[in-house]
mmCIF file of N, CA and C in Angstrom:
data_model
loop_
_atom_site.group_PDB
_atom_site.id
_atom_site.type_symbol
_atom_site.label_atom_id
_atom_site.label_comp_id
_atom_site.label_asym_id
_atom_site.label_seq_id
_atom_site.Cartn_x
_atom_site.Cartn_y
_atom_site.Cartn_z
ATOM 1 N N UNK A 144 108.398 80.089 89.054
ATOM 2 C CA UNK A 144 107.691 80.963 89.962
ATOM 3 C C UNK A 144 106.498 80.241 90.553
ATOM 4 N N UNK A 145 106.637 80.567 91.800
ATOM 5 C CA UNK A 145 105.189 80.071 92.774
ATOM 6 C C UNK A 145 104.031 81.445 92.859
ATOM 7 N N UNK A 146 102.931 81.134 92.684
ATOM 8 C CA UNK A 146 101.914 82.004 92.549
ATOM 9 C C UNK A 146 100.945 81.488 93.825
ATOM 10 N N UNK A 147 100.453 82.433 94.762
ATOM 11 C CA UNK A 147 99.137 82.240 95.201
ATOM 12 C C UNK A 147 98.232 83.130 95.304
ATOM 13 N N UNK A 148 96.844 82.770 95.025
ATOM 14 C CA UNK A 148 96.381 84.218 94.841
ATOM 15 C C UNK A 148 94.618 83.929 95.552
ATOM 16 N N UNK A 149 94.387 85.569 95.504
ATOM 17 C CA UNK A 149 92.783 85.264 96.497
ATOM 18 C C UNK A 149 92.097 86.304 95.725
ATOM 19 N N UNK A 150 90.938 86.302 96.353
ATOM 20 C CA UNK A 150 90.298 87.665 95.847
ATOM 21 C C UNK A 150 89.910 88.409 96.863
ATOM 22 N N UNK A 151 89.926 88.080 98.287
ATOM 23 C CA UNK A 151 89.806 89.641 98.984
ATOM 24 C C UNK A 151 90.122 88.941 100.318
ATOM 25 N N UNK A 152 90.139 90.010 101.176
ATOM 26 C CA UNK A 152 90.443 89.697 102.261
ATOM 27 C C UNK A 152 90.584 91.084 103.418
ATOM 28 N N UNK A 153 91.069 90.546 104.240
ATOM 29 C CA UNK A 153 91.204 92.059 105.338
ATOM 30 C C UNK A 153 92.513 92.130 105.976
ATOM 31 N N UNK A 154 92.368 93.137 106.376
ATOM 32 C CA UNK A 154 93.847 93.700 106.690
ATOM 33 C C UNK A 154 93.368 95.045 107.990
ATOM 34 N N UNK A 155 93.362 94.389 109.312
ATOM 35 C CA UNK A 155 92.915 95.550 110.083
ATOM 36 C C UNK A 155 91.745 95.431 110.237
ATOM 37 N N UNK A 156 91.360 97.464 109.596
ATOM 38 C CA UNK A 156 89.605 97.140 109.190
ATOM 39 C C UNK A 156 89.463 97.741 107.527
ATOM 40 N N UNK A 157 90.628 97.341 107.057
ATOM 41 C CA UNK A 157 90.747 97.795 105.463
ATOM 42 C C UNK A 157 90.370 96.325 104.849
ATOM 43 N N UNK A 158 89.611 96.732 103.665
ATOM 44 C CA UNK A 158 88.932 95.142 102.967
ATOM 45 C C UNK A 158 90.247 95.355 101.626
ATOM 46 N N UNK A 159 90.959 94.221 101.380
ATOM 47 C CA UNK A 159 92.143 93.968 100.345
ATOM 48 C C UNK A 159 91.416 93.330 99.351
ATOM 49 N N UNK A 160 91.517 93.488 98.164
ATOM 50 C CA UNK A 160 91.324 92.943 97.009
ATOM 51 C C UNK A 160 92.452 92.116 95.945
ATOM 52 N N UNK A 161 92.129 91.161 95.166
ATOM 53 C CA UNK A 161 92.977 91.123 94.273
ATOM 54 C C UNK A 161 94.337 90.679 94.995
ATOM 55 N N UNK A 162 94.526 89.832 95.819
ATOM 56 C CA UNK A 162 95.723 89.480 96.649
ATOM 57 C C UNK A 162 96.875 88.765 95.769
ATOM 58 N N UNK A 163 97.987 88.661 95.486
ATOM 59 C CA UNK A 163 98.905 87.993 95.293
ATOM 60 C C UNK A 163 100.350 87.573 95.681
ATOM 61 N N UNK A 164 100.777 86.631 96.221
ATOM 62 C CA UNK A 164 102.016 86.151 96.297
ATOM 63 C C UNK A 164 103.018 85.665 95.439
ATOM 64 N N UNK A 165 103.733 86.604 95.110
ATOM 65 C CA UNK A 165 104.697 85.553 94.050
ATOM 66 C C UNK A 165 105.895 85.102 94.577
ATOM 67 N N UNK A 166 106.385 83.845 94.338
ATOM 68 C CA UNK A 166 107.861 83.603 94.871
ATOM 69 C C UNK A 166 108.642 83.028 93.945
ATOM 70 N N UNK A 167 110.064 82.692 94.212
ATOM 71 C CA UNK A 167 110.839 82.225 93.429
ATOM 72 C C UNK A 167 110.792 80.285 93.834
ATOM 73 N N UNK A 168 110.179 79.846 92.631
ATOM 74 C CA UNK A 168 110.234 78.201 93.381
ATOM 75 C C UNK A 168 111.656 77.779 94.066
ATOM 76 N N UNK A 169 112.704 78.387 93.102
ATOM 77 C CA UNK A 169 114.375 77.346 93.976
ATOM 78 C C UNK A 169 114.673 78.523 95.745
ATOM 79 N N UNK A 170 113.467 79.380 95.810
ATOM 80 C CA UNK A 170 113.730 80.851 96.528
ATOM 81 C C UNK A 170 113.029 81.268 96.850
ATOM 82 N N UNK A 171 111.983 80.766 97.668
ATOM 83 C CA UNK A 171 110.408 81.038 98.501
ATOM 84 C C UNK A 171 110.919 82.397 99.466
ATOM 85 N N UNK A 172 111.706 82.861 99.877
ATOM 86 C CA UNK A 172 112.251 83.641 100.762
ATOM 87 C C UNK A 172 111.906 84.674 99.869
ATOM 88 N N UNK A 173 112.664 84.923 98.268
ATOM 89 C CA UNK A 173 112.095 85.502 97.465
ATOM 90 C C UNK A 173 110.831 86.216 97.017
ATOM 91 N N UNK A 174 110.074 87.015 97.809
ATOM 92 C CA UNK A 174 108.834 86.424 97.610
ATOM 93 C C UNK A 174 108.633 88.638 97.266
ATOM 94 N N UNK A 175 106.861 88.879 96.398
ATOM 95 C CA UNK A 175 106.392 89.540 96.419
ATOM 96 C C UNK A 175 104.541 89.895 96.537
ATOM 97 N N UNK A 176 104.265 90.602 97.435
ATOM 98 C CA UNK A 176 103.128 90.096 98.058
ATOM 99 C C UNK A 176 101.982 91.742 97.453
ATOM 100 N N UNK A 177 101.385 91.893 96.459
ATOM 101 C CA UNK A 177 100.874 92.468 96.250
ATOM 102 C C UNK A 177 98.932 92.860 96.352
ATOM 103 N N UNK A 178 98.175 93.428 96.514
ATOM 104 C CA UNK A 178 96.876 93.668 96.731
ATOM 105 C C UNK A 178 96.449 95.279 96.525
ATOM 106 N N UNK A 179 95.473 95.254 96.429
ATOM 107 C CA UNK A 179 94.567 96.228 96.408
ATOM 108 C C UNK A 179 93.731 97.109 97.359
ATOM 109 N N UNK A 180 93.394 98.101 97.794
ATOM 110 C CA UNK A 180 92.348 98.044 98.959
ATOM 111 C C UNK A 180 91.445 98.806 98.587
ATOM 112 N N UNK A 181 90.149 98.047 99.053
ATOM 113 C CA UNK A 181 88.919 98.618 98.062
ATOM 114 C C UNK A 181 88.283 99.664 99.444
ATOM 115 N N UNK A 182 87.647 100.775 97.922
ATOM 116 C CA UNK A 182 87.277 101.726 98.345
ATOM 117 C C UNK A 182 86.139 101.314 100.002
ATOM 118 N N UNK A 183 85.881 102.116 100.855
ATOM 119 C CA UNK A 183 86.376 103.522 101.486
ATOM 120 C C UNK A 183 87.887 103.127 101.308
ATOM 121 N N UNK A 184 89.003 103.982 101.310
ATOM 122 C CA UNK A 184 90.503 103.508 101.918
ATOM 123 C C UNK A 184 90.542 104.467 102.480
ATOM 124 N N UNK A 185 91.867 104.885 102.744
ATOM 125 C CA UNK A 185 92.529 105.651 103.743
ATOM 126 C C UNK A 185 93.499 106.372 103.337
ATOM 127 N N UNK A 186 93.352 108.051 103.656
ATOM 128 C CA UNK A 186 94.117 109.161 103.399
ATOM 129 C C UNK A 186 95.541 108.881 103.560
ATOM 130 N N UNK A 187 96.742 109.104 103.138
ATOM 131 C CA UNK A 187 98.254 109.067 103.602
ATOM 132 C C UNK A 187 98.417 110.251 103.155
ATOM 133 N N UNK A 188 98.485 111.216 104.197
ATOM 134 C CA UNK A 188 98.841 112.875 103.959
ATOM 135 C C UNK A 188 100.382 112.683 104.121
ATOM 136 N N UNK A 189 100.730 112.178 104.629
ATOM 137 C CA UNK A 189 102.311 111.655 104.929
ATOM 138 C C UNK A 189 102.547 110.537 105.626
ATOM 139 N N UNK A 190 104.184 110.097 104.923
ATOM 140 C CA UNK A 190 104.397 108.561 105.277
ATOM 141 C C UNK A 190 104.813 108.253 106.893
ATOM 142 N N UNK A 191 104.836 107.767 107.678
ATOM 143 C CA UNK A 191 105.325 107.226 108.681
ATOM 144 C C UNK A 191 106.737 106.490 108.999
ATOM 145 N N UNK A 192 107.313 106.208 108.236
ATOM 146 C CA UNK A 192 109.202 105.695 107.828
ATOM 147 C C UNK A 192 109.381 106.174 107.735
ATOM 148 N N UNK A 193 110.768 106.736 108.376
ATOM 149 C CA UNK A 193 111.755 107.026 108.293
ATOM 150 C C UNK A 193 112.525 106.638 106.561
ATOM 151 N N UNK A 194 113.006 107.755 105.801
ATOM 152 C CA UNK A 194 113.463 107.562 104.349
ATOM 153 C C UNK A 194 112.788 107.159 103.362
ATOM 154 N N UNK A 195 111.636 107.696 104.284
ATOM 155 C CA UNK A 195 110.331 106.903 102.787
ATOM 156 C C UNK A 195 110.753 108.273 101.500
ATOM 157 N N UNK A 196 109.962 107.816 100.558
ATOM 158 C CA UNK A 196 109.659 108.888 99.324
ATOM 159 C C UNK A 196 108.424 108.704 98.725
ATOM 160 N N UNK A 197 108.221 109.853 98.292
ATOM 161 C CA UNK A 197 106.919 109.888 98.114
ATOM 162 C C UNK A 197 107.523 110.614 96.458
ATOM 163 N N UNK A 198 106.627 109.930 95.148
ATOM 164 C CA UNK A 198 107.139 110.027 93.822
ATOM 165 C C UNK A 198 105.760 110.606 93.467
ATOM 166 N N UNK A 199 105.792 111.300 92.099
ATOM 167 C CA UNK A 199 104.665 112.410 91.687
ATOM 168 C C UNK A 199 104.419 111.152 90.641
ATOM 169 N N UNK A 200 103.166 111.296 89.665
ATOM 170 C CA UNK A 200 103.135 110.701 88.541
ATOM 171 C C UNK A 200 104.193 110.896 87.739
ATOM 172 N N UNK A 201 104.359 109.760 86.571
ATOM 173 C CA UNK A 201 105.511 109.954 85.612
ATOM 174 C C UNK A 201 104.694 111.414 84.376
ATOM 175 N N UNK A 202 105.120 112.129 83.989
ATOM 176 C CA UNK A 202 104.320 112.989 82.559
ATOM 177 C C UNK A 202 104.697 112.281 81.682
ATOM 178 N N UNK A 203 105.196 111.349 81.367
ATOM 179 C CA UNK A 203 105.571 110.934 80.123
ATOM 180 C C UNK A 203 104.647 109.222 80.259
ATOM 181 N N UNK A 204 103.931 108.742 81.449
ATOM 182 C CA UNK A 204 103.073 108.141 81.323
ATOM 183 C C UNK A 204 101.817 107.888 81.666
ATOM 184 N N UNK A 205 100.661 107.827 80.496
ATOM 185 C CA UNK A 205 99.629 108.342 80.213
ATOM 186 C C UNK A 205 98.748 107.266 81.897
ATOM 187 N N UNK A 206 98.169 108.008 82.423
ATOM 188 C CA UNK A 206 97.200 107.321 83.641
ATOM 189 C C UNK A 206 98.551 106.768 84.626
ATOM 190 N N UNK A 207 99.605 107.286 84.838
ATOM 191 C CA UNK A 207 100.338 107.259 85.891
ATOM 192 C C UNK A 207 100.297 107.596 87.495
ATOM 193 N N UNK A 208 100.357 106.621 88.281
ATOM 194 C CA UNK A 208 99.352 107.667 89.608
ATOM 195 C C UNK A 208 100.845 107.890 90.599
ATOM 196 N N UNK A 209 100.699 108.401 91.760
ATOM 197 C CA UNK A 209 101.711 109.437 92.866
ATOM 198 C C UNK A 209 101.534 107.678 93.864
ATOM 199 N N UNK A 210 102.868 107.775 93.899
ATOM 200 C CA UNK A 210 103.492 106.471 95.346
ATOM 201 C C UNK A 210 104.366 106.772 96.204
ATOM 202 N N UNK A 211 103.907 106.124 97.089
ATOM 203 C CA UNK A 211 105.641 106.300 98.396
ATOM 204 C C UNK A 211 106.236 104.948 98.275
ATOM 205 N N UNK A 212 107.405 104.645 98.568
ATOM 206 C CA UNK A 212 108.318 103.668 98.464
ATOM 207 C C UNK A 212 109.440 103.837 99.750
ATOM 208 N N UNK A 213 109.344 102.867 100.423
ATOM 209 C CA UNK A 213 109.940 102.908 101.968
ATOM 210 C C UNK A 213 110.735 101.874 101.898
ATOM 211 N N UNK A 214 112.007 101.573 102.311
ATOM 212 C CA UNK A 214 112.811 100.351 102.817
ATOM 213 C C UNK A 214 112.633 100.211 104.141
ATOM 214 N N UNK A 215 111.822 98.990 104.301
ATOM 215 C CA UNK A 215 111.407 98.415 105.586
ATOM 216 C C UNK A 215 112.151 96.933 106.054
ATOM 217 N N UNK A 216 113.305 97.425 106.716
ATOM 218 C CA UNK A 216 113.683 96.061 107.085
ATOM 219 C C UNK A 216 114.520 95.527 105.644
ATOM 220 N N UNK A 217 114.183 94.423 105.325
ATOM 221 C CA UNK A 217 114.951 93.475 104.673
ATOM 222 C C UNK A 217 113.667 94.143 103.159
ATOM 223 N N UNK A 218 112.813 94.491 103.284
ATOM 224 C CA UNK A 218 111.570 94.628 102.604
ATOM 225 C C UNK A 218 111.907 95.895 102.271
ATOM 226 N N UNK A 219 110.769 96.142 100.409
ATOM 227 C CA UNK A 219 110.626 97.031 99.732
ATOM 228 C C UNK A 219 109.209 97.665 99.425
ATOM 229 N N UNK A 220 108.937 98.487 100.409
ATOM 230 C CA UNK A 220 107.549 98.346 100.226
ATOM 231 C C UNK A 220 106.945 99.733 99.543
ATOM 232 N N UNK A 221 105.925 99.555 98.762
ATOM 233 C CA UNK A 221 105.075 100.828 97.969
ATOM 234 C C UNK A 221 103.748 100.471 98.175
ATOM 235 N N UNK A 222 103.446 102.027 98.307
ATOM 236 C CA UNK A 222 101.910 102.307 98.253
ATOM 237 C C UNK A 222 101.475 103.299 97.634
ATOM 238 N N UNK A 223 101.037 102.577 96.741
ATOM 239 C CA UNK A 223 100.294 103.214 95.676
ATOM 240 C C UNK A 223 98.762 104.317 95.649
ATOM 241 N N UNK A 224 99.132 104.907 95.446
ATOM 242 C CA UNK A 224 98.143 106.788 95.725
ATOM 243 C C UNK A 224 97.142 106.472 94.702
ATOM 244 N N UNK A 225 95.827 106.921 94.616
ATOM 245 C CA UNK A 225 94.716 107.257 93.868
ATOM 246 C C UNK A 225 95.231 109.079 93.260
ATOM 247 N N UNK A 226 94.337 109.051 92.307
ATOM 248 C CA UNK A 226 94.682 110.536 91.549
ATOM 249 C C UNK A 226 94.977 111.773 92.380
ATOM 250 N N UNK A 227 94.482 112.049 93.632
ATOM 251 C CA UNK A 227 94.409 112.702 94.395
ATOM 252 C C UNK A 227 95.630 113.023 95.776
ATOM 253 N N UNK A 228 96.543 111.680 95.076
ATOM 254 C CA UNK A 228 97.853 111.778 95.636
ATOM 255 C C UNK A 228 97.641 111.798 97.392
ATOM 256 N N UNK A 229 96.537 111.217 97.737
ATOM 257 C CA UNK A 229 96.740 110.683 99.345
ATOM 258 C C UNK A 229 95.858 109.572 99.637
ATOM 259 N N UNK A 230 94.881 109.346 98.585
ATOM 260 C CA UNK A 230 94.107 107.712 98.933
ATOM 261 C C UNK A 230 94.490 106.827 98.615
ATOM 262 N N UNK A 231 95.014 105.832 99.901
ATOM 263 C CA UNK A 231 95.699 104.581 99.154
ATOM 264 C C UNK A 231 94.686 103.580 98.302
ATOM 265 N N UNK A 232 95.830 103.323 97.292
ATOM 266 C CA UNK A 232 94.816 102.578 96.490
ATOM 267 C C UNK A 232 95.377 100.856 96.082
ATOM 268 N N UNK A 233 96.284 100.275 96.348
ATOM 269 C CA UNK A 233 97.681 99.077 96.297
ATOM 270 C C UNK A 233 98.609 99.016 97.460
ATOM 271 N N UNK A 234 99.394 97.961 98.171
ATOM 272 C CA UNK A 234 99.996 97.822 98.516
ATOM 273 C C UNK A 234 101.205 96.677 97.739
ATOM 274 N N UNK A 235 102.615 97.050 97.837
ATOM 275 C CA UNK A 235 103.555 95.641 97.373
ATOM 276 C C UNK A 235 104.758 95.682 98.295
ATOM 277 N N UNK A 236 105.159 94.797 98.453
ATOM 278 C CA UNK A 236 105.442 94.327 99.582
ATOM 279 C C UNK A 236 106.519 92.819 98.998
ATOM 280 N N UNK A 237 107.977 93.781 98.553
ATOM 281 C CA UNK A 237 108.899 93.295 97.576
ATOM 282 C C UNK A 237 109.582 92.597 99.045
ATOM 283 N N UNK A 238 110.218 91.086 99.094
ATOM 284 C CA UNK A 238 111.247 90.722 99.962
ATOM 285 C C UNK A 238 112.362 89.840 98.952
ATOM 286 N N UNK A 239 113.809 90.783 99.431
ATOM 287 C CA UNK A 239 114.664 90.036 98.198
ATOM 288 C C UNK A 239 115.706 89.904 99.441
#
């Protein structure tokens, strides 16, 4: 595995935290691109894709938070909800 990683950055006018790339070394195409976005963020009252889903916490795990999960393209992408189930709080950004 190939790793690259940062500690913040921007996206728009959202400030990203905690950035990472992972890839497959024989399979760079492979790749998963994960971050954070630090507080203020931004409400998602609802998703914008077409076939997105939007998942509740698990009850059976303890500090579990509410995500949407969209197939975008060739891409698998989630965004991860704060307790309140509409402040984004992660983005990942799976390409297989």
């Amino acid at each position: 595995m190939d790793e690259r990683i940062a500690e913040r950055g921007m996206l728009g006018d959202l400030e990203v935290r905690n950035i990472s790339l992972r890839s497959a070394a024989d399979k760079p195409t492979l790749a998963n691109l994960i971050f954070d976005i630090a507080p203020p963020s931004i409400a998602l009252e609802e998703m914008i894709w077409e076939n997105s889903t939007k998942h509740p916490p698990r009850p059976d795990a303890p500090g579990s938070r509410p995500y949407w999960t969209a197939q975008v393209n060739d891409a698998q992408v989630v965004l991860g909800l704060a307790a309140d189930s509409v402040t984004l709080t992660y983005i990942s950004i799976r390409q297989r």
